[in-house]
Amino acid sequence: MTNNQPDLDRIAARLDAAATAARATGQITADHPDFTLDDAYDVQRRLIDHRVARGEAIVGVKMGFTSRAKMEQMGVSDLIWGRLTDAMQIADGGTLAMDRFIHPRIEPEIAFRLKKPLAGHVTLDEAFAAIDAIAPAMEIIDSRYADFRFALNDVVADNSSSSAFVIGQWQVPLADLSDLVMVMNFDGEPVQSGSTAAILGNPVQSLVEAARLAALSGLTLEPGWIILCGAATSAEALHPGVHVRLDAEAIGRVELHVAGKAA
Ligand code: OOG
Ligand code: MG
């Protein structure tokens, strides 16, 4: 093996160690310019295999860069996805320990819970028919790369920055999810607001894309799984002591405390 040929197992172990120790690492593409998107999804699977070996269970997938705001914030314009495990879920109103993360940010999202499997090419109607319940949700992202900077293939290998998530009360799916106001507050002050329209025009479209992209890696979205549709707005940096609340029109609210005293 030549020097700059990527060793996918080593890269996965390095990203797993960075996440576990909450210590940033360098971008993979800096060492391996030939690191492909296929390699990146392969590393992501190996990375999650480490966690499954430690007893975590896959409970769904997250979508990323489904809104223009997020693409512009991070300078990446391709849809990406990552895997969610049970250990990543924080109870609604629960507490996030800041010291488990490197530089966490939070995003306003919509979650779906599935009642039917979805794989490959599905229509918007088929995707909607597979939804068992919807809920307001927030994703905590925490890039394992220094300064939250990465290229597409780096972020994909890093499980698309996914770190934790919180889900509000599950509701019966609304027939029209295409333009609902979402407001995310820090200590009662709005920090990000937008519309579900920002998520590919309709969050259900994100589920269509999740089924398509996951199938490229041989994965079926399973009944009972949670799908995070991607942020409607830019992500907001978390800080110790902050209370975060998302209000999603006609869907409900979801909250989270960040442990520690404000600086
Ligand atoms: C990548 C994850 C993007 C979203 O909701 O668009 C994402 C990142 O911004 O680090 O989760
Ligand atoms: Mg997200």
PDB file of C-alpha atoms and ligand atoms in Angstrom:
ATOM      1  CA  MET A   1       0.000   0.000   0.000  1.00  0.00           C
ATOM      2  CA  THR A   2       1.348   3.413  -0.925  1.00  0.00           C
ATOM      3  CA  ASN A   3       1.507   6.179   1.611  1.00  0.00           C
ATOM      4  CA  ASN A   4      -1.480   8.227   0.626  1.00  0.00           C
ATOM      5  CA  GLN A   5      -3.861   5.370  -0.119  1.00  0.00           C
ATOM      6  CA  PRO A   6      -6.658   5.638   2.434  1.00  0.00           C
ATOM      7  CA  ASP A   7      -6.891   2.831   4.999  1.00  0.00           C
ATOM      8  CA  LEU A   8     -10.630   2.979   5.693  1.00  0.00           C
ATOM      9  CA  ASP A   9     -10.468   1.023   8.959  1.00  0.00           C
ATOM     10  CA  ARG A  10      -7.790   3.335  10.336  1.00  0.00           C
ATOM     11  CA  ILE A  11      -9.733   6.426   9.335  1.00  0.00           C
ATOM     12  CA  ALA A  12     -12.896   5.081  10.990  1.00  0.00           C
ATOM     13  CA  ALA A  13     -10.937   4.299  14.167  1.00  0.00           C
ATOM     14  CA  ARG A  14      -9.441   7.800  14.143  1.00  0.00           C
ATOM     15  CA  LEU A  15     -12.877   9.448  13.809  1.00  0.00           C
ATOM     16  CA  ASP A  16     -14.307   7.181  16.500  1.00  0.00           C
ATOM     17  CA  ALA A  17     -11.465   8.155  18.850  1.00  0.00           C
ATOM     18  CA  ALA A  18     -11.996  11.868  18.099  1.00  0.00           C
ATOM     19  CA  ALA A  19     -15.708  11.590  18.901  1.00  0.00           C
ATOM     20  CA  THR A  20     -15.169   9.532  22.036  1.00  0.00           C
ATOM     21  CA  ALA A  21     -12.469  11.827  23.417  1.00  0.00           C
ATOM     22  CA  ALA A  22     -14.249  15.009  22.182  1.00  0.00           C
ATOM     23  CA  ARG A  23     -10.973  16.080  20.560  1.00  0.00           C
ATOM     24  CA  ALA A  24     -10.809  17.452  17.020  1.00  0.00           C
ATOM     25  CA  THR A  25      -8.820  15.734  14.291  1.00  0.00           C
ATOM     26  CA  GLY A  26      -7.535  16.803  10.860  1.00  0.00           C
ATOM     27  CA  GLN A  27      -9.532  16.496   7.652  1.00  0.00           C
ATOM     28  CA  ILE A  28      -9.182  13.146   5.880  1.00  0.00           C
ATOM     29  CA  THR A  29      -9.024  14.827   2.471  1.00  0.00           C
ATOM     30  CA  ALA A  30      -5.973  16.811   3.607  1.00  0.00           C
ATOM     31  CA  ASP A  31      -3.998  13.538   3.958  1.00  0.00           C
ATOM     32  CA  HIS A  32      -5.786  11.650   1.185  1.00  0.00           C
ATOM     33  CA  PRO A  33      -6.840  13.866  -1.739  1.00  0.00           C
ATOM     34  CA  ASP A  34      -8.068  10.697  -3.489  1.00  0.00           C
ATOM     35  CA  PHE A  35     -10.556   9.856  -0.702  1.00  0.00           C
ATOM     36  CA  THR A  36     -13.845   9.312  -2.601  1.00  0.00           C
ATOM     37  CA  LEU A  37     -17.493   9.699  -1.615  1.00  0.00           C
ATOM     38  CA  ASP A  38     -17.856   5.911  -1.710  1.00  0.00           C
ATOM     39  CA  ASP A  39     -14.871   5.643   0.651  1.00  0.00           C
ATOM     40  CA  ALA A  40     -16.526   8.227   2.894  1.00  0.00           C
ATOM     41  CA  TYR A  41     -19.801   6.275   3.236  1.00  0.00           C
ATOM     42  CA  ASP A  42     -17.751   3.123   3.759  1.00  0.00           C
ATOM     43  CA  VAL A  43     -15.866   4.828   6.617  1.00  0.00           C
ATOM     44  CA  GLN A  44     -19.169   6.058   8.067  1.00  0.00           C
ATOM     45  CA  ARG A  45     -20.457   2.472   8.212  1.00  0.00           C
ATOM     46  CA  ARG A  46     -17.226   1.269   9.851  1.00  0.00           C
ATOM     47  CA  LEU A  47     -17.375   4.156  12.332  1.00  0.00           C
ATOM     48  CA  ILE A  48     -20.913   3.206  13.362  1.00  0.00           C
ATOM     49  CA  ASP A  49     -19.853  -0.472  13.535  1.00  0.00           C
ATOM     50  CA  HIS A  50     -17.544   0.565  16.414  1.00  0.00           C
ATOM     51  CA  ARG A  51     -20.537   1.940  18.291  1.00  0.00           C
ATOM     52  CA  VAL A  52     -22.751  -1.032  17.526  1.00  0.00           C
ATOM     53  CA  ALA A  53     -19.943  -3.234  18.875  1.00  0.00           C
ATOM     54  CA  ARG A  54     -20.146  -1.171  22.085  1.00  0.00           C
ATOM     55  CA  GLY A  55     -23.872  -1.945  22.352  1.00  0.00           C
ATOM     56  CA  GLU A  56     -25.528   0.959  20.530  1.00  0.00           C
ATOM     57  CA  ALA A  57     -28.443   0.284  18.167  1.00  0.00           C
ATOM     58  CA  ILE A  58     -29.267   2.033  14.896  1.00  0.00           C
ATOM     59  CA  VAL A  59     -32.588   3.870  15.259  1.00  0.00           C
ATOM     60  CA  GLY A  60     -32.731   5.861  12.034  1.00  0.00           C
ATOM     61  CA  VAL A  61     -30.975   8.302   9.751  1.00  0.00           C
ATOM     62  CA  LYS A  62     -30.373  12.025   9.537  1.00  0.00           C
ATOM     63  CA  MET A  63     -30.347  14.068   6.371  1.00  0.00           C
ATOM     64  CA  GLY A  64     -28.030  17.035   5.872  1.00  0.00           C
ATOM     65  CA  PHE A  65     -27.794  20.039   3.588  1.00  0.00           C
ATOM     66  CA  THR A  66     -31.482  19.848   2.680  1.00  0.00           C
ATOM     67  CA  SER A  67     -31.770  23.638   3.072  1.00  0.00           C
ATOM     68  CA  ARG A  68     -30.022  26.499   1.306  1.00  0.00           C
ATOM     69  CA  ALA A  69     -29.234  28.108   4.681  1.00  0.00           C
ATOM     70  CA  LYS A  70     -27.181  25.071   5.713  1.00  0.00           C
ATOM     71  CA  MET A  71     -25.438  24.727   2.348  1.00  0.00           C
ATOM     72  CA  GLU A  72     -24.388  28.355   2.512  1.00  0.00           C
ATOM     73  CA  GLN A  73     -23.294  28.156   6.155  1.00  0.00           C
ATOM     74  CA  MET A  74     -21.002  25.179   5.505  1.00  0.00           C
ATOM     75  CA  GLY A  75     -20.063  25.667   1.831  1.00  0.00           C
ATOM     76  CA  VAL A  76     -21.302  22.201   0.819  1.00  0.00           C
ATOM     77  CA  SER A  77     -24.177  21.798  -1.615  1.00  0.00           C
ATOM     78  CA  ASP A  78     -24.775  18.032  -1.887  1.00  0.00           C
ATOM     79  CA  LEU A  79     -27.370  16.148   0.140  1.00  0.00           C
ATOM     80  CA  ILE A  80     -25.736  13.906   2.728  1.00  0.00           C
ATOM     81  CA  TRP A  81     -26.983  11.457   5.330  1.00  0.00           C
ATOM     82  CA  GLY A  82     -25.799   9.800   8.494  1.00  0.00           C
ATOM     83  CA  ARG A  83     -26.862   7.141  10.976  1.00  0.00           C
ATOM     84  CA  LEU A  84     -28.652   7.741  14.293  1.00  0.00           C
ATOM     85  CA  THR A  85     -28.114   5.446  17.280  1.00  0.00           C
ATOM     86  CA  ASP A  86     -30.129   5.105  20.481  1.00  0.00           C
ATOM     87  CA  ALA A  87     -27.244   6.520  22.542  1.00  0.00           C
ATOM     88  CA  MET A  88     -27.533   9.817  20.645  1.00  0.00           C
ATOM     89  CA  GLN A  89     -31.088  10.511  21.807  1.00  0.00           C
ATOM     90  CA  ILE A  90     -31.688  12.980  24.633  1.00  0.00           C
ATOM     91  CA  ALA A  91     -35.125  13.090  26.297  1.00  0.00           C
ATOM     92  CA  ASP A  92     -37.332  16.086  25.537  1.00  0.00           C
ATOM     93  CA  GLY A  93     -36.520  18.667  28.246  1.00  0.00           C
ATOM     94  CA  GLY A  94     -33.352  16.752  29.077  1.00  0.00           C
ATOM     95  CA  THR A  95     -29.806  17.949  29.584  1.00  0.00           C
ATOM     96  CA  LEU A  96     -26.891  17.922  27.191  1.00  0.00           C
ATOM     97  CA  ALA A  97     -23.429  17.609  28.721  1.00  0.00           C
ATOM     98  CA  MET A  98     -21.313  20.147  26.829  1.00  0.00           C
ATOM     99  CA  ASP A  99     -18.028  18.413  27.741  1.00  0.00           C
ATOM    100  CA  ARG A 100     -18.914  15.336  25.675  1.00  0.00           C
ATOM    101  CA  PHE A 101     -18.617  17.491  22.553  1.00  0.00           C
ATOM    102  CA  ILE A 102     -15.969  19.538  20.762  1.00  0.00           C
ATOM    103  CA  HIS A 103     -17.894  22.571  19.438  1.00  0.00           C
ATOM    104  CA  PRO A 104     -21.563  21.569  19.347  1.00  0.00           C
ATOM    105  CA  ARG A 105     -24.209  23.404  17.355  1.00  0.00           C
ATOM    106  CA  ILE A 106     -27.963  22.923  17.320  1.00  0.00           C
ATOM    107  CA  GLU A 107     -30.447  22.904  14.455  1.00  0.00           C
ATOM    108  CA  PRO A 108     -34.249  23.104  14.147  1.00  0.00           C
ATOM    109  CA  GLU A 109     -35.590  20.033  12.372  1.00  0.00           C
ATOM    110  CA  ILE A 110     -38.660  17.861  11.785  1.00  0.00           C
ATOM    111  CA  ALA A 111     -38.590  14.154  12.625  1.00  0.00           C
ATOM    112  CA  PHE A 112     -40.591  11.348  11.039  1.00  0.00           C
ATOM    113  CA  ARG A 113     -41.190   7.903  12.500  1.00  0.00           C
ATOM    114  CA  LEU A 114     -41.818   5.231   9.892  1.00  0.00           C
ATOM    115  CA  LYS A 115     -44.457   2.519   9.854  1.00  0.00           C
ATOM    116  CA  LYS A 116     -43.377   0.933   6.547  1.00  0.00           C
ATOM    117  CA  PRO A 117     -39.988   0.180   5.009  1.00  0.00           C
ATOM    118  CA  LEU A 118     -38.734   2.543   2.316  1.00  0.00           C
ATOM    119  CA  ALA A 119     -35.898   1.813  -0.097  1.00  0.00           C
ATOM    120  CA  GLY A 120     -34.710   3.273  -3.348  1.00  0.00           C
ATOM    121  CA  HIS A 121     -36.919   5.320  -5.618  1.00  0.00           C
ATOM    122  CA  VAL A 122     -40.214   6.277  -3.929  1.00  0.00           C
ATOM    123  CA  THR A 123     -42.735   9.006  -4.737  1.00  0.00           C
ATOM    124  CA  LEU A 124     -43.717  11.814  -2.384  1.00  0.00           C
ATOM    125  CA  ASP A 125     -47.072  10.052  -1.796  1.00  0.00           C
ATOM    126  CA  GLU A 126     -45.379   6.728  -1.039  1.00  0.00           C
ATOM    127  CA  ALA A 127     -43.024   8.460   1.392  1.00  0.00           C
ATOM    128  CA  PHE A 128     -45.919  10.219   3.119  1.00  0.00           C
ATOM    129  CA  ALA A 129     -47.845   6.946   3.383  1.00  0.00           C
ATOM    130  CA  ALA A 130     -44.871   5.395   5.200  1.00  0.00           C
ATOM    131  CA  ILE A 131     -44.936   8.035   7.961  1.00  0.00           C
ATOM    132  CA  ASP A 132     -46.370   6.835  11.257  1.00  0.00           C
ATOM    133  CA  ALA A 133     -45.861  10.079  13.200  1.00  0.00           C
ATOM    134  CA  ILE A 134     -44.149  13.459  13.039  1.00  0.00           C
ATOM    135  CA  ALA A 135     -42.492  15.537  15.741  1.00  0.00           C
ATOM    136  CA  PRO A 136     -40.535  18.735  16.254  1.00  0.00           C
ATOM    137  CA  ALA A 137     -36.875  17.850  16.686  1.00  0.00           C
ATOM    138  CA  MET A 138     -33.454  19.384  17.164  1.00  0.00           C
ATOM    139  CA  GLU A 139     -30.183  17.896  16.039  1.00  0.00           C
ATOM    140  CA  ILE A 140     -26.894  18.558  17.808  1.00  0.00           C
ATOM    141  CA  ILE A 141     -24.076  18.489  15.297  1.00  0.00           C
ATOM    142  CA  ASP A 142     -20.420  18.433  16.327  1.00  0.00           C
ATOM    143  CA  SER A 143     -17.875  18.114  13.578  1.00  0.00           C
ATOM    144  CA  ARG A 144     -14.896  16.009  14.595  1.00  0.00           C
ATOM    145  CA  TYR A 145     -12.759  18.271  12.375  1.00  0.00           C
ATOM    146  CA  ALA A 146     -10.937  21.305  13.721  1.00  0.00           C
ATOM    147  CA  ASP A 147     -12.792  24.618  13.359  1.00  0.00           C
ATOM    148  CA  PHE A 148     -15.892  22.814  11.990  1.00  0.00           C
ATOM    149  CA  ARG A 149     -14.267  22.926   8.544  1.00  0.00           C
ATOM    150  CA  PHE A 150     -14.498  20.081   6.045  1.00  0.00           C
ATOM    151  CA  ALA A 151     -15.045  19.029   2.436  1.00  0.00           C
ATOM    152  CA  LEU A 152     -18.030  16.896   1.414  1.00  0.00           C
ATOM    153  CA  ASN A 153     -16.211  13.560   1.756  1.00  0.00           C
ATOM    154  CA  ASP A 154     -14.824  14.511   5.184  1.00  0.00           C
ATOM    155  CA  VAL A 155     -18.211  15.308   6.671  1.00  0.00           C
ATOM    156  CA  VAL A 156     -19.816  12.164   5.244  1.00  0.00           C
ATOM    157  CA  ALA A 157     -17.093   9.980   6.817  1.00  0.00           C
ATOM    158  CA  ASP A 158     -17.766  11.780  10.123  1.00  0.00           C
ATOM    159  CA  ASN A 159     -21.377  10.539  10.172  1.00  0.00           C
ATOM    160  CA  SER A 160     -22.429  13.871   8.671  1.00  0.00           C
ATOM    161  CA  SER A 161     -21.518  15.659  11.947  1.00  0.00           C
ATOM    162  CA  SER A 162     -24.407  14.015  13.777  1.00  0.00           C
ATOM    163  CA  SER A 163     -23.901  13.845  17.548  1.00  0.00           C
ATOM    164  CA  ALA A 164     -27.200  13.913  19.403  1.00  0.00           C
ATOM    165  CA  PHE A 165     -30.871  14.634  18.888  1.00  0.00           C
ATOM    166  CA  VAL A 166     -33.985  15.463  20.857  1.00  0.00           C
ATOM    167  CA  ILE A 167     -37.537  14.750  19.737  1.00  0.00           C
ATOM    168  CA  GLY A 168     -40.782  16.316  20.995  1.00  0.00           C
ATOM    169  CA  GLN A 169     -44.155  14.600  21.243  1.00  0.00           C
ATOM    170  CA  TRP A 170     -45.071  12.429  18.298  1.00  0.00           C
ATOM    171  CA  GLN A 171     -48.159  13.621  16.401  1.00  0.00           C
ATOM    172  CA  VAL A 172     -50.422  12.276  13.701  1.00  0.00           C
ATOM    173  CA  PRO A 173     -48.861  13.405  10.370  1.00  0.00           C
ATOM    174  CA  LEU A 174     -50.322  16.654   9.024  1.00  0.00           C
ATOM    175  CA  ALA A 175     -51.417  16.403   5.393  1.00  0.00           C
ATOM    176  CA  ASP A 176     -49.493  19.551   4.457  1.00  0.00           C
ATOM    177  CA  LEU A 177     -46.074  20.028   6.014  1.00  0.00           C
ATOM    178  CA  SER A 178     -44.798  22.331   3.318  1.00  0.00           C
ATOM    179  CA  ASP A 179     -44.920  25.753   5.014  1.00  0.00           C
ATOM    180  CA  LEU A 180     -44.902  25.745   8.806  1.00  0.00           C
ATOM    181  CA  VAL A 181     -43.101  28.390  10.857  1.00  0.00           C
ATOM    182  CA  MET A 182     -40.212  27.169  13.011  1.00  0.00           C
ATOM    183  CA  VAL A 183     -38.652  29.352  15.702  1.00  0.00           C
ATOM    184  CA  MET A 184     -35.678  28.279  17.818  1.00  0.00           C
ATOM    185  CA  ASN A 185     -35.109  30.222  21.056  1.00  0.00           C
ATOM    186  CA  PHE A 186     -32.071  30.478  23.323  1.00  0.00           C
ATOM    187  CA  ASP A 187     -33.197  31.505  26.832  1.00  0.00           C
ATOM    188  CA  GLY A 188     -36.473  32.795  25.408  1.00  0.00           C
ATOM    189  CA  GLU A 189     -34.903  34.891  22.621  1.00  0.00           C
ATOM    190  CA  PRO A 190     -35.320  33.803  19.004  1.00  0.00           C
ATOM    191  CA  VAL A 191     -31.959  32.878  17.440  1.00  0.00           C
ATOM    192  CA  GLN A 192     -33.106  31.098  14.275  1.00  0.00           C
ATOM    193  CA  SER A 193     -36.436  31.155  12.515  1.00  0.00           C
ATOM    194  CA  GLY A 194     -37.637  29.830   9.209  1.00  0.00           C
ATOM    195  CA  SER A 195     -40.165  27.617   7.507  1.00  0.00           C
ATOM    196  CA  THR A 196     -40.397  23.914   6.794  1.00  0.00           C
ATOM    197  CA  ALA A 197     -40.492  25.086   3.145  1.00  0.00           C
ATOM    198  CA  ALA A 198     -36.734  25.619   3.475  1.00  0.00           C
ATOM    199  CA  ILE A 199     -36.326  21.820   3.745  1.00  0.00           C
ATOM    200  CA  LEU A 200     -36.363  20.832   0.046  1.00  0.00           C
ATOM    201  CA  GLY A 201     -39.707  22.651  -0.342  1.00  0.00           C
ATOM    202  CA  ASN A 202     -41.339  20.032   1.897  1.00  0.00           C
ATOM    203  CA  PRO A 203     -39.771  17.832   4.605  1.00  0.00           C
ATOM    204  CA  VAL A 204     -41.435  14.772   3.042  1.00  0.00           C
ATOM    205  CA  GLN A 205     -39.118  15.310   0.056  1.00  0.00           C
ATOM    206  CA  SER A 206     -36.233  14.772   2.465  1.00  0.00           C
ATOM    207  CA  LEU A 207     -37.665  11.336   3.246  1.00  0.00           C
ATOM    208  CA  VAL A 208     -37.799  10.579  -0.500  1.00  0.00           C
ATOM    209  CA  GLU A 209     -34.107  11.522  -0.732  1.00  0.00           C
ATOM    210  CA  ALA A 210     -33.231   9.531   2.413  1.00  0.00           C
ATOM    211  CA  ALA A 211     -34.736   6.376   0.877  1.00  0.00           C
ATOM    212  CA  ARG A 212     -32.846   6.955  -2.363  1.00  0.00           C
ATOM    213  CA  LEU A 213     -29.458   7.762  -0.825  1.00  0.00           C
ATOM    214  CA  ALA A 214     -29.552   5.048   1.848  1.00  0.00           C
ATOM    215  CA  ALA A 215     -30.342   2.479  -0.865  1.00  0.00           C
ATOM    216  CA  LEU A 216     -27.097   3.441  -2.635  1.00  0.00           C
ATOM    217  CA  SER A 217     -25.360   2.048   0.457  1.00  0.00           C
ATOM    218  CA  GLY A 218     -27.612  -1.016   0.510  1.00  0.00           C
ATOM    219  CA  LEU A 219     -29.740   0.247   3.392  1.00  0.00           C
ATOM    220  CA  THR A 220     -33.536   0.093   3.759  1.00  0.00           C
ATOM    221  CA  LEU A 221     -35.275   2.628   6.006  1.00  0.00           C
ATOM    222  CA  GLU A 222     -37.011   0.369   8.509  1.00  0.00           C
ATOM    223  CA  PRO A 223     -40.394   0.601  10.268  1.00  0.00           C
ATOM    224  CA  GLY A 224     -39.908   2.289  13.652  1.00  0.00           C
ATOM    225  CA  TRP A 225     -36.917   4.270  12.413  1.00  0.00           C
ATOM    226  CA  ILE A 226     -36.572   7.992  12.996  1.00  0.00           C
ATOM    227  CA  ILE A 227     -35.695  10.235  10.060  1.00  0.00           C
ATOM    228  CA  LEU A 228     -34.343  13.722  10.753  1.00  0.00           C
ATOM    229  CA  CYS A 229     -35.149  15.849   7.700  1.00  0.00           C
ATOM    230  CA  GLY A 230     -32.317  18.382   7.962  1.00  0.00           C
ATOM    231  CA  ALA A 231     -32.205  21.868   9.415  1.00  0.00           C
ATOM    232  CA  ALA A 232     -34.579  24.566   8.188  1.00  0.00           C
ATOM    233  CA  THR A 233     -32.068  27.288   9.145  1.00  0.00           C
ATOM    234  CA  SER A 234     -28.374  27.734   9.907  1.00  0.00           C
ATOM    235  CA  ALA A 235     -27.049  25.916  12.963  1.00  0.00           C
ATOM    236  CA  GLU A 236     -26.481  27.851  16.184  1.00  0.00           C
ATOM    237  CA  ALA A 237     -23.452  27.316  18.466  1.00  0.00           C
ATOM    238  CA  LEU A 238     -24.352  26.001  21.923  1.00  0.00           C
ATOM    239  CA  HIS A 239     -22.907  27.350  25.148  1.00  0.00           C
ATOM    240  CA  PRO A 240     -22.996  26.169  28.768  1.00  0.00           C
ATOM    241  CA  GLY A 241     -26.170  26.957  30.683  1.00  0.00           C
ATOM    242  CA  VAL A 242     -28.365  27.805  27.700  1.00  0.00           C
ATOM    243  CA  HIS A 243     -31.971  26.612  27.454  1.00  0.00           C
ATOM    244  CA  VAL A 244     -33.016  25.843  23.886  1.00  0.00           C
ATOM    245  CA  ARG A 245     -36.587  25.541  22.677  1.00  0.00           C
ATOM    246  CA  LEU A 246     -38.004  24.950  19.228  1.00  0.00           C
ATOM    247  CA  ASP A 247     -41.603  25.845  18.394  1.00  0.00           C
ATOM    248  CA  ALA A 248     -42.914  24.319  15.187  1.00  0.00           C
ATOM    249  CA  GLU A 249     -46.260  25.633  13.973  1.00  0.00           C
ATOM    250  CA  ALA A 250     -49.088  23.084  14.307  1.00  0.00           C
ATOM    251  CA  ILE A 251     -46.612  20.380  15.401  1.00  0.00           C
ATOM    252  CA  GLY A 252     -45.433  21.402  18.850  1.00  0.00           C
ATOM    253  CA  ARG A 253     -42.313  22.201  20.817  1.00  0.00           C
ATOM    254  CA  VAL A 254     -39.189  20.476  21.993  1.00  0.00           C
ATOM    255  CA  GLU A 255     -36.667  21.629  24.591  1.00  0.00           C
ATOM    256  CA  LEU A 256     -33.191  21.009  25.861  1.00  0.00           C
ATOM    257  CA  HIS A 257     -30.917  22.364  28.604  1.00  0.00           C
ATOM    258  CA  VAL A 258     -27.180  22.611  28.177  1.00  0.00           C
ATOM    259  CA  ALA A 259     -25.393  21.771  31.415  1.00  0.00           C
ATOM    260  CA  GLY A 260     -23.068  24.214  33.080  1.00  0.00           C
ATOM    261  CA  LYS A 261     -23.047  27.862  34.035  1.00  0.00           C
ATOM    262  CA  ALA A 262     -23.170  30.591  31.394  1.00  0.00           C
ATOM    263  CA  ALA A 263     -19.762  32.176  30.827  1.00  0.00           C
TER     264      ALA A 263
HETATM  265  C1  OOG B   1     -23.255  18.797   8.406  1.00  0.00           C
HETATM  266  C2  OOG B   1     -24.624  18.340   8.836  1.00  0.00           C
HETATM  267  C3  OOG B   1     -25.750  19.130   8.185  1.00  0.00           C
HETATM  268  C4  OOG B   1     -28.260  19.583   8.343  1.00  0.00           C
HETATM  269  O1  OOG B   1     -29.280  19.497   9.046  1.00  0.00           O
HETATM  270  O2  OOG B   1     -28.232  20.209   7.280  1.00  0.00           O
HETATM  271  C5  OOG B   1     -27.056  18.890   8.853  1.00  0.00           C
HETATM  272  C6  OOG B   1     -22.784  20.032   9.145  1.00  0.00           C
HETATM  273  O3  OOG B   1     -23.331  21.114   8.949  1.00  0.00           O
HETATM  274  O4  OOG B   1     -21.806  19.913   9.903  1.00  0.00           O
HETATM  275  O5  OOG B   1     -27.178  18.177   9.812  1.00  0.00           O
HETATM  276 MG    MG B   2     -29.054  18.420  10.877  1.00  0.00          MG
END
